[in-house]
Amino acid sequence: MAGNDPNRGKTITTVLGRRLGGELLRMREVCGLRQTHAAEALTASVTKVAKIERGQVPMRDPDVRALCHLYGENDEAVIEKLLALAKADRDRRKAKGWWNQYPQLAAQIEYVALEDIATEIRTWQLTFVPGLLQTADYARALAVGNGAWQDLDEIETFVEARMARQARLAGERPLQLWALLHEGVLRQLVGGRDVMRAQLEHLLEVTSLPNVRVQVVPFMAGAHPGMTCAFTAVSFAEPGALDVVQVDTLSTKVWLESETDAAHHGAVFDRITRLGLAHSSSVRLIDSIRKEA
């Protein structure tokens, strides 16, 4: 019953909604327009426009297009990305989307929803292979090791969901993935030698995909700005446009949504890549460690 709804009366925001609203706010300010102008274009109240820009309410496609027209944005590719964000946000709020059938993804649901509509992901990892490149056995070993679930069926469902995510690397418009891995990722023995050897073989296989780039930062690279933490930048257009950054902690996932944060992490990623090995050298190192496993 509605009276028992714990969310009734609460203002709910999502990463998707905040990113969409933040971009529309940026576009409005660039044009020098006020919220009253946006309200007139939508035949809505200023209060609703404020809520839209804070990511507090879902947006209809006609409203997205109306604001884009008002703000002088005529690039259909940009508009389509905003529409994709709006749809993903609506689906997220209504618990739609394939990921919602997996309760084991609850802690990652915002990220997976973003990943599903992203055009490019750049990830810097210090300790483990990113989910999009994991084998089932490696993912299972991680799930067992982190102790999040004790029930074996829940672990298997989590692994199934993780494998489902990898569909984004195929299809007509596959996700562009740049995985920047510290050498320690390759040498951390996850699941035993057989599991690790198979995982390294899988990495070698995916390096042949045109939309996947795996680059290794060797131990000998020395000190660099990426030593503090791992992070993932999600892009919805060209790199830098509509980016959001996720940083994992032991207790939660931190979302960095401002242009300043996105630019900073993009610059750090670029600095780390300059310390990384070239493609051929990365492949040789992965193969060498595989043979040692």
Short mmCIF file of C-alpha atoms in Angstrom, two decimals:
data_model
loop_
_atom_site.label_atom_id
_atom_site.label_comp_id
_atom_site.label_asym_id
_atom_site.label_seq_id
_atom_site.Cartn_x
_atom_site.Cartn_y
_atom_site.Cartn_z
CA MET A 1 0.00 0.00 0.00
CA ALA A 2 1.12 3.56 -0.68
CA GLY A 3 0.88 4.34 3.02
CA ASN A 4 3.56 1.76 3.72
CA ASP A 5 5.93 2.93 1.02
CA PRO A 6 9.21 3.88 2.80
CA ASN A 7 10.11 6.21 -0.06
CA ARG A 8 6.82 8.09 -0.03
CA GLY A 9 7.43 11.80 0.40
CA LYS A 10 11.17 11.45 -0.01
CA THR A 11 13.24 13.15 -2.69
CA ILE A 12 15.10 10.48 -4.61
CA THR A 13 18.09 11.23 -6.80
CA THR A 14 20.20 8.91 -8.94
CA VAL A 15 23.64 9.25 -10.47
CA LEU A 16 21.96 9.14 -13.87
CA GLY A 17 19.49 11.88 -12.98
CA ARG A 18 22.12 14.09 -11.37
CA ARG A 19 24.40 13.77 -14.38
CA LEU A 20 21.60 14.59 -16.80
CA GLY A 21 20.39 17.50 -14.69
CA GLY A 22 23.92 18.78 -14.24
CA GLU A 23 24.52 18.81 -17.98
CA LEU A 24 21.25 20.64 -18.65
CA LEU A 25 22.19 23.15 -15.96
CA ARG A 26 25.58 23.67 -17.60
CA MET A 27 23.95 24.18 -21.01
CA ARG A 28 21.50 26.71 -19.57
CA GLU A 29 24.23 28.71 -17.86
CA VAL A 30 26.36 28.76 -21.01
CA CYS A 31 23.41 30.35 -22.81
CA GLY A 32 22.93 32.88 -20.04
CA LEU A 33 19.32 31.82 -19.50
CA ARG A 34 17.43 31.57 -16.22
CA GLN A 35 15.31 28.82 -14.77
CA THR A 36 12.24 30.90 -15.64
CA HIS A 37 13.08 30.56 -19.34
CA ALA A 38 13.36 26.78 -18.99
CA ALA A 39 10.08 26.68 -17.08
CA GLU A 40 8.33 28.56 -19.88
CA ALA A 41 9.71 26.15 -22.49
CA LEU A 42 8.41 23.18 -20.52
CA THR A 43 5.17 24.87 -19.43
CA ALA A 44 6.22 23.97 -15.93
CA SER A 45 7.12 25.65 -12.68
CA VAL A 46 10.54 26.98 -11.74
CA THR A 47 10.46 24.51 -8.86
CA LYS A 48 10.25 21.61 -11.32
CA VAL A 49 13.17 22.96 -13.34
CA ALA A 50 15.21 23.20 -10.13
CA LYS A 51 14.36 19.59 -9.34
CA ILE A 52 15.33 18.50 -12.85
CA GLU A 53 18.70 20.21 -12.55
CA ARG A 54 19.30 18.52 -9.18
CA GLY A 55 18.36 15.13 -10.60
CA GLN A 56 15.35 14.78 -8.30
CA VAL A 57 12.71 13.97 -10.92
CA PRO A 58 12.72 11.81 -14.06
CA MET A 59 12.55 13.55 -17.43
CA ARG A 60 10.37 12.82 -20.44
CA ASP A 61 12.03 12.72 -23.85
CA PRO A 62 10.00 15.72 -25.19
CA ASP A 63 11.21 17.81 -22.26
CA VAL A 64 14.84 16.88 -22.93
CA ARG A 65 14.44 17.87 -26.58
CA ALA A 66 12.64 21.09 -25.66
CA LEU A 67 15.48 22.19 -23.37
CA CYS A 68 18.12 21.22 -25.93
CA HIS A 69 16.29 23.35 -28.51
CA LEU A 70 16.04 26.25 -26.06
CA TYR A 71 19.76 26.01 -25.26
CA GLY A 72 20.77 25.87 -28.92
CA GLU A 73 21.99 22.26 -28.90
CA ASN A 74 21.28 20.85 -32.38
CA ASP A 75 23.81 18.03 -32.48
CA GLU A 76 21.60 14.93 -32.66
CA ALA A 77 24.38 12.73 -31.31
CA VAL A 78 24.58 14.84 -28.13
CA ILE A 79 20.80 14.90 -27.81
CA GLU A 80 20.63 11.12 -28.19
CA LYS A 81 23.11 10.70 -25.34
CA LEU A 82 20.97 12.91 -23.11
CA LEU A 83 17.87 10.94 -24.11
CA ALA A 84 19.69 7.71 -23.26
CA LEU A 85 20.55 9.09 -19.84
CA ALA A 86 16.93 10.13 -19.31
CA LYS A 87 15.60 6.69 -20.28
CA ALA A 88 18.15 4.88 -18.12
CA ASP A 89 17.21 7.14 -15.22
CA ARG A 90 13.50 6.39 -15.68
CA ASP A 91 14.22 2.66 -15.89
CA ARG A 92 16.41 2.88 -12.79
CA ARG A 93 13.66 4.59 -10.79
CA LYS A 94 11.06 2.05 -11.97
CA ALA A 95 13.41 -0.89 -11.30
CA LYS A 96 13.53 -1.78 -14.98
CA GLY A 97 16.57 -2.93 -16.95
CA TRP A 98 18.08 -6.41 -17.17
CA TRP A 99 20.29 -5.78 -14.11
CA ASN A 100 17.32 -5.53 -11.76
CA GLN A 101 16.72 -9.27 -11.97
CA TYR A 102 19.98 -9.72 -10.05
CA PRO A 103 19.65 -8.54 -6.43
CA GLN A 104 23.32 -9.43 -5.97
CA LEU A 105 24.10 -6.35 -8.10
CA ALA A 106 22.40 -4.01 -5.64
CA ALA A 107 25.67 -2.33 -4.62
CA GLN A 108 26.64 -1.86 -8.27
CA ILE A 109 23.28 -1.09 -9.80
CA GLU A 110 24.00 2.58 -10.53
CA TYR A 111 27.30 1.68 -12.18
CA VAL A 112 25.85 -1.17 -14.26
CA ALA A 113 23.00 1.07 -15.46
CA LEU A 114 25.57 3.65 -16.58
CA GLU A 115 27.80 1.00 -18.15
CA ASP A 116 24.85 -0.24 -20.19
CA ILE A 117 24.51 3.07 -22.06
CA ALA A 118 28.13 4.26 -22.01
CA THR A 119 30.22 4.67 -25.15
CA GLU A 120 33.61 4.37 -23.46
CA ILE A 121 35.04 3.24 -20.15
CA ARG A 122 38.56 3.92 -18.92
CA THR A 123 39.47 2.02 -15.81
CA TRP A 124 42.62 2.02 -13.68
CA GLN A 125 42.94 -1.05 -11.48
CA LEU A 126 45.49 -1.80 -8.78
CA THR A 127 44.41 -5.18 -7.42
CA PHE A 128 42.04 -7.09 -9.69
CA VAL A 129 40.96 -7.57 -13.30
CA PRO A 130 37.94 -5.34 -14.11
CA GLY A 131 34.58 -7.11 -14.25
CA LEU A 132 34.17 -6.71 -18.00
CA LEU A 133 37.29 -8.79 -18.56
CA GLN A 134 36.90 -11.45 -15.86
CA THR A 135 36.37 -15.15 -16.47
CA ALA A 136 33.56 -16.84 -14.56
CA ASP A 137 35.98 -18.75 -12.35
CA TYR A 138 37.96 -15.60 -11.53
CA ALA A 139 34.75 -13.70 -10.70
CA ARG A 140 33.60 -16.59 -8.53
CA ALA A 141 36.90 -16.67 -6.65
CA LEU A 142 36.65 -12.92 -5.98
CA ALA A 143 33.08 -13.31 -4.71
CA VAL A 144 34.12 -16.08 -2.35
CA GLY A 145 37.18 -14.15 -1.21
CA ASN A 146 35.40 -10.89 -0.38
CA GLY A 147 32.89 -12.70 1.83
CA ALA A 148 29.90 -10.66 0.65
CA TRP A 149 27.77 -13.79 0.28
CA GLN A 150 27.82 -17.10 2.10
CA ASP A 151 25.14 -18.76 -0.02
CA LEU A 152 26.58 -20.55 -3.05
CA ASP A 153 23.46 -19.89 -5.14
CA GLU A 154 23.85 -16.15 -4.54
CA ILE A 155 27.47 -16.33 -5.62
CA GLU A 156 26.51 -18.16 -8.81
CA THR A 157 23.84 -15.57 -9.58
CA PHE A 158 26.41 -12.81 -9.05
CA VAL A 159 28.80 -14.54 -11.47
CA GLU A 160 25.99 -14.94 -14.00
CA ALA A 161 25.22 -11.23 -13.76
CA ARG A 162 28.87 -10.31 -14.18
CA MET A 163 29.11 -12.43 -17.32
CA ALA A 164 25.92 -10.80 -18.66
CA ARG A 165 27.60 -7.39 -18.39
CA GLN A 166 30.26 -8.51 -20.85
CA ALA A 167 27.73 -8.47 -23.68
CA ARG A 168 28.52 -4.73 -23.91
CA LEU A 169 31.86 -5.60 -25.49
CA ALA A 170 30.12 -7.11 -28.53
CA GLY A 171 27.32 -6.14 -30.91
CA GLU A 172 26.92 -3.42 -33.50
CA ARG A 173 28.06 -0.61 -31.20
CA PRO A 174 30.36 -2.26 -28.69
CA LEU A 175 31.61 -0.43 -25.65
CA GLN A 176 35.12 1.00 -26.00
CA LEU A 177 37.16 -0.23 -23.04
CA TRP A 178 40.62 0.89 -21.98
CA ALA A 179 41.80 -1.20 -19.04
CA LEU A 180 44.94 0.12 -17.41
CA LEU A 181 46.24 -2.55 -15.05
CA HIS A 182 49.01 -2.45 -12.49
CA GLU A 183 51.37 -5.41 -12.80
CA GLY A 184 50.23 -6.53 -9.35
CA VAL A 185 46.80 -7.33 -10.85
CA LEU A 186 48.43 -9.99 -13.02
CA ARG A 187 50.47 -11.49 -10.20
CA GLN A 188 47.76 -11.55 -7.50
CA LEU A 189 46.87 -15.25 -7.31
CA VAL A 190 43.07 -15.31 -7.37
CA GLY A 191 41.38 -18.71 -7.21
CA GLY A 192 44.57 -20.76 -7.56
CA ARG A 193 47.02 -21.28 -10.39
CA ASP A 194 44.58 -22.87 -12.87
CA VAL A 195 42.02 -20.10 -12.44
CA MET A 196 44.68 -17.40 -12.73
CA ARG A 197 46.27 -18.98 -15.78
CA ALA A 198 42.90 -19.13 -17.54
CA GLN A 199 42.23 -15.49 -16.59
CA LEU A 200 45.54 -14.37 -18.08
CA GLU A 201 44.80 -16.38 -21.24
CA HIS A 202 41.45 -14.59 -21.47
CA LEU A 203 43.19 -11.23 -21.18
CA LEU A 204 45.44 -12.20 -24.06
CA GLU A 205 42.38 -13.11 -26.13
CA VAL A 206 40.52 -9.85 -25.51
CA THR A 207 43.55 -7.76 -26.46
CA SER A 208 42.79 -8.76 -30.06
CA LEU A 209 39.37 -7.07 -29.95
CA PRO A 210 39.37 -3.71 -31.76
CA ASN A 211 37.33 -2.04 -29.00
CA VAL A 212 39.39 -3.32 -26.06
CA ARG A 213 42.77 -1.99 -24.99
CA VAL A 214 44.66 -3.62 -22.14
CA GLN A 215 47.75 -1.79 -20.97
CA VAL A 216 50.02 -2.85 -18.12
CA VAL A 217 51.86 -0.50 -15.78
CA PRO A 218 54.93 -2.43 -14.58
CA PHE A 219 56.41 -2.39 -11.09
CA MET A 220 59.46 -0.64 -12.52
CA ALA A 221 57.32 2.40 -13.44
CA GLY A 222 58.02 3.73 -9.96
CA ALA A 223 55.92 6.29 -8.10
CA HIS A 224 52.95 7.78 -9.97
CA PRO A 225 49.66 9.59 -9.21
CA GLY A 226 47.58 6.42 -9.55
CA MET A 227 49.07 4.75 -6.49
CA THR A 228 46.46 6.29 -4.19
CA CYS A 229 43.40 4.42 -5.50
CA ALA A 230 41.73 2.74 -8.44
CA PHE A 231 38.98 4.51 -10.40
CA THR A 232 36.76 4.17 -13.44
CA ALA A 233 35.67 6.95 -15.79
CA VAL A 234 32.43 6.40 -17.70
CA SER A 235 31.80 8.41 -20.88
CA PHE A 236 28.57 8.86 -22.83
CA ALA A 237 29.99 10.72 -25.80
CA GLU A 238 33.54 11.64 -26.73
CA PRO A 239 35.96 11.33 -23.79
CA GLY A 240 35.37 14.19 -21.38
CA ALA A 241 31.75 14.76 -22.35
CA LEU A 242 29.22 13.86 -19.67
CA ASP A 243 31.85 11.84 -17.81
CA VAL A 244 31.28 10.47 -14.33
CA VAL A 245 33.97 8.83 -12.21
CA GLN A 246 33.54 6.02 -9.71
CA VAL A 247 35.97 5.37 -6.87
CA ASP A 248 35.54 2.28 -4.70
CA THR A 249 36.04 2.24 -0.94
CA LEU A 250 35.62 -0.61 1.53
CA SER A 251 32.14 0.53 2.52
CA THR A 252 30.69 2.25 -0.55
CA LYS A 253 31.14 3.51 -4.10
CA VAL A 254 31.89 7.20 -4.41
CA TRP A 255 30.59 9.03 -7.46
CA LEU A 256 32.42 12.12 -8.73
CA GLU A 257 30.11 13.95 -11.10
CA SER A 258 31.53 17.41 -11.71
CA GLU A 259 33.42 18.42 -14.82
CA THR A 260 36.37 19.36 -12.59
CA ASP A 261 36.55 15.88 -11.07
CA ALA A 262 36.19 14.23 -14.47
CA ALA A 263 38.95 16.39 -15.94
CA HIS A 264 41.26 15.73 -12.99
CA HIS A 265 40.86 11.96 -13.18
CA GLY A 266 41.19 12.07 -16.95
CA ALA A 267 44.51 13.87 -16.58
CA VAL A 268 45.69 11.35 -13.98
CA PHE A 269 44.70 8.47 -16.26
CA ASP A 270 46.69 10.04 -19.11
CA ARG A 271 49.75 10.44 -16.87
CA ILE A 272 49.58 6.80 -15.81
CA THR A 273 49.24 5.60 -19.41
CA ARG A 274 52.51 7.34 -20.27
CA LEU A 275 54.20 5.10 -17.69
CA GLY A 276 52.51 1.99 -19.04
CA LEU A 277 53.93 -0.49 -21.50
CA ALA A 278 53.15 -0.37 -25.20
CA HIS A 279 50.56 -2.85 -26.50
CA SER A 280 53.07 -5.44 -27.68
CA SER A 281 55.09 -5.19 -24.46
CA SER A 282 51.92 -5.49 -22.35
CA VAL A 283 50.95 -8.64 -24.23
CA ARG A 284 54.41 -10.13 -23.76
CA LEU A 285 54.35 -9.42 -20.01
CA ILE A 286 50.89 -10.95 -19.60
CA ASP A 287 52.01 -14.03 -21.53
CA SER A 288 55.20 -14.29 -19.50
CA ILE A 289 53.30 -14.20 -16.20
CA ARG A 290 50.77 -16.71 -17.59
CA LYS A 291 53.56 -19.16 -18.27
CA GLU A 292 54.80 -18.73 -14.70
CA ALA A 293 51.37 -19.43 -13.17
#
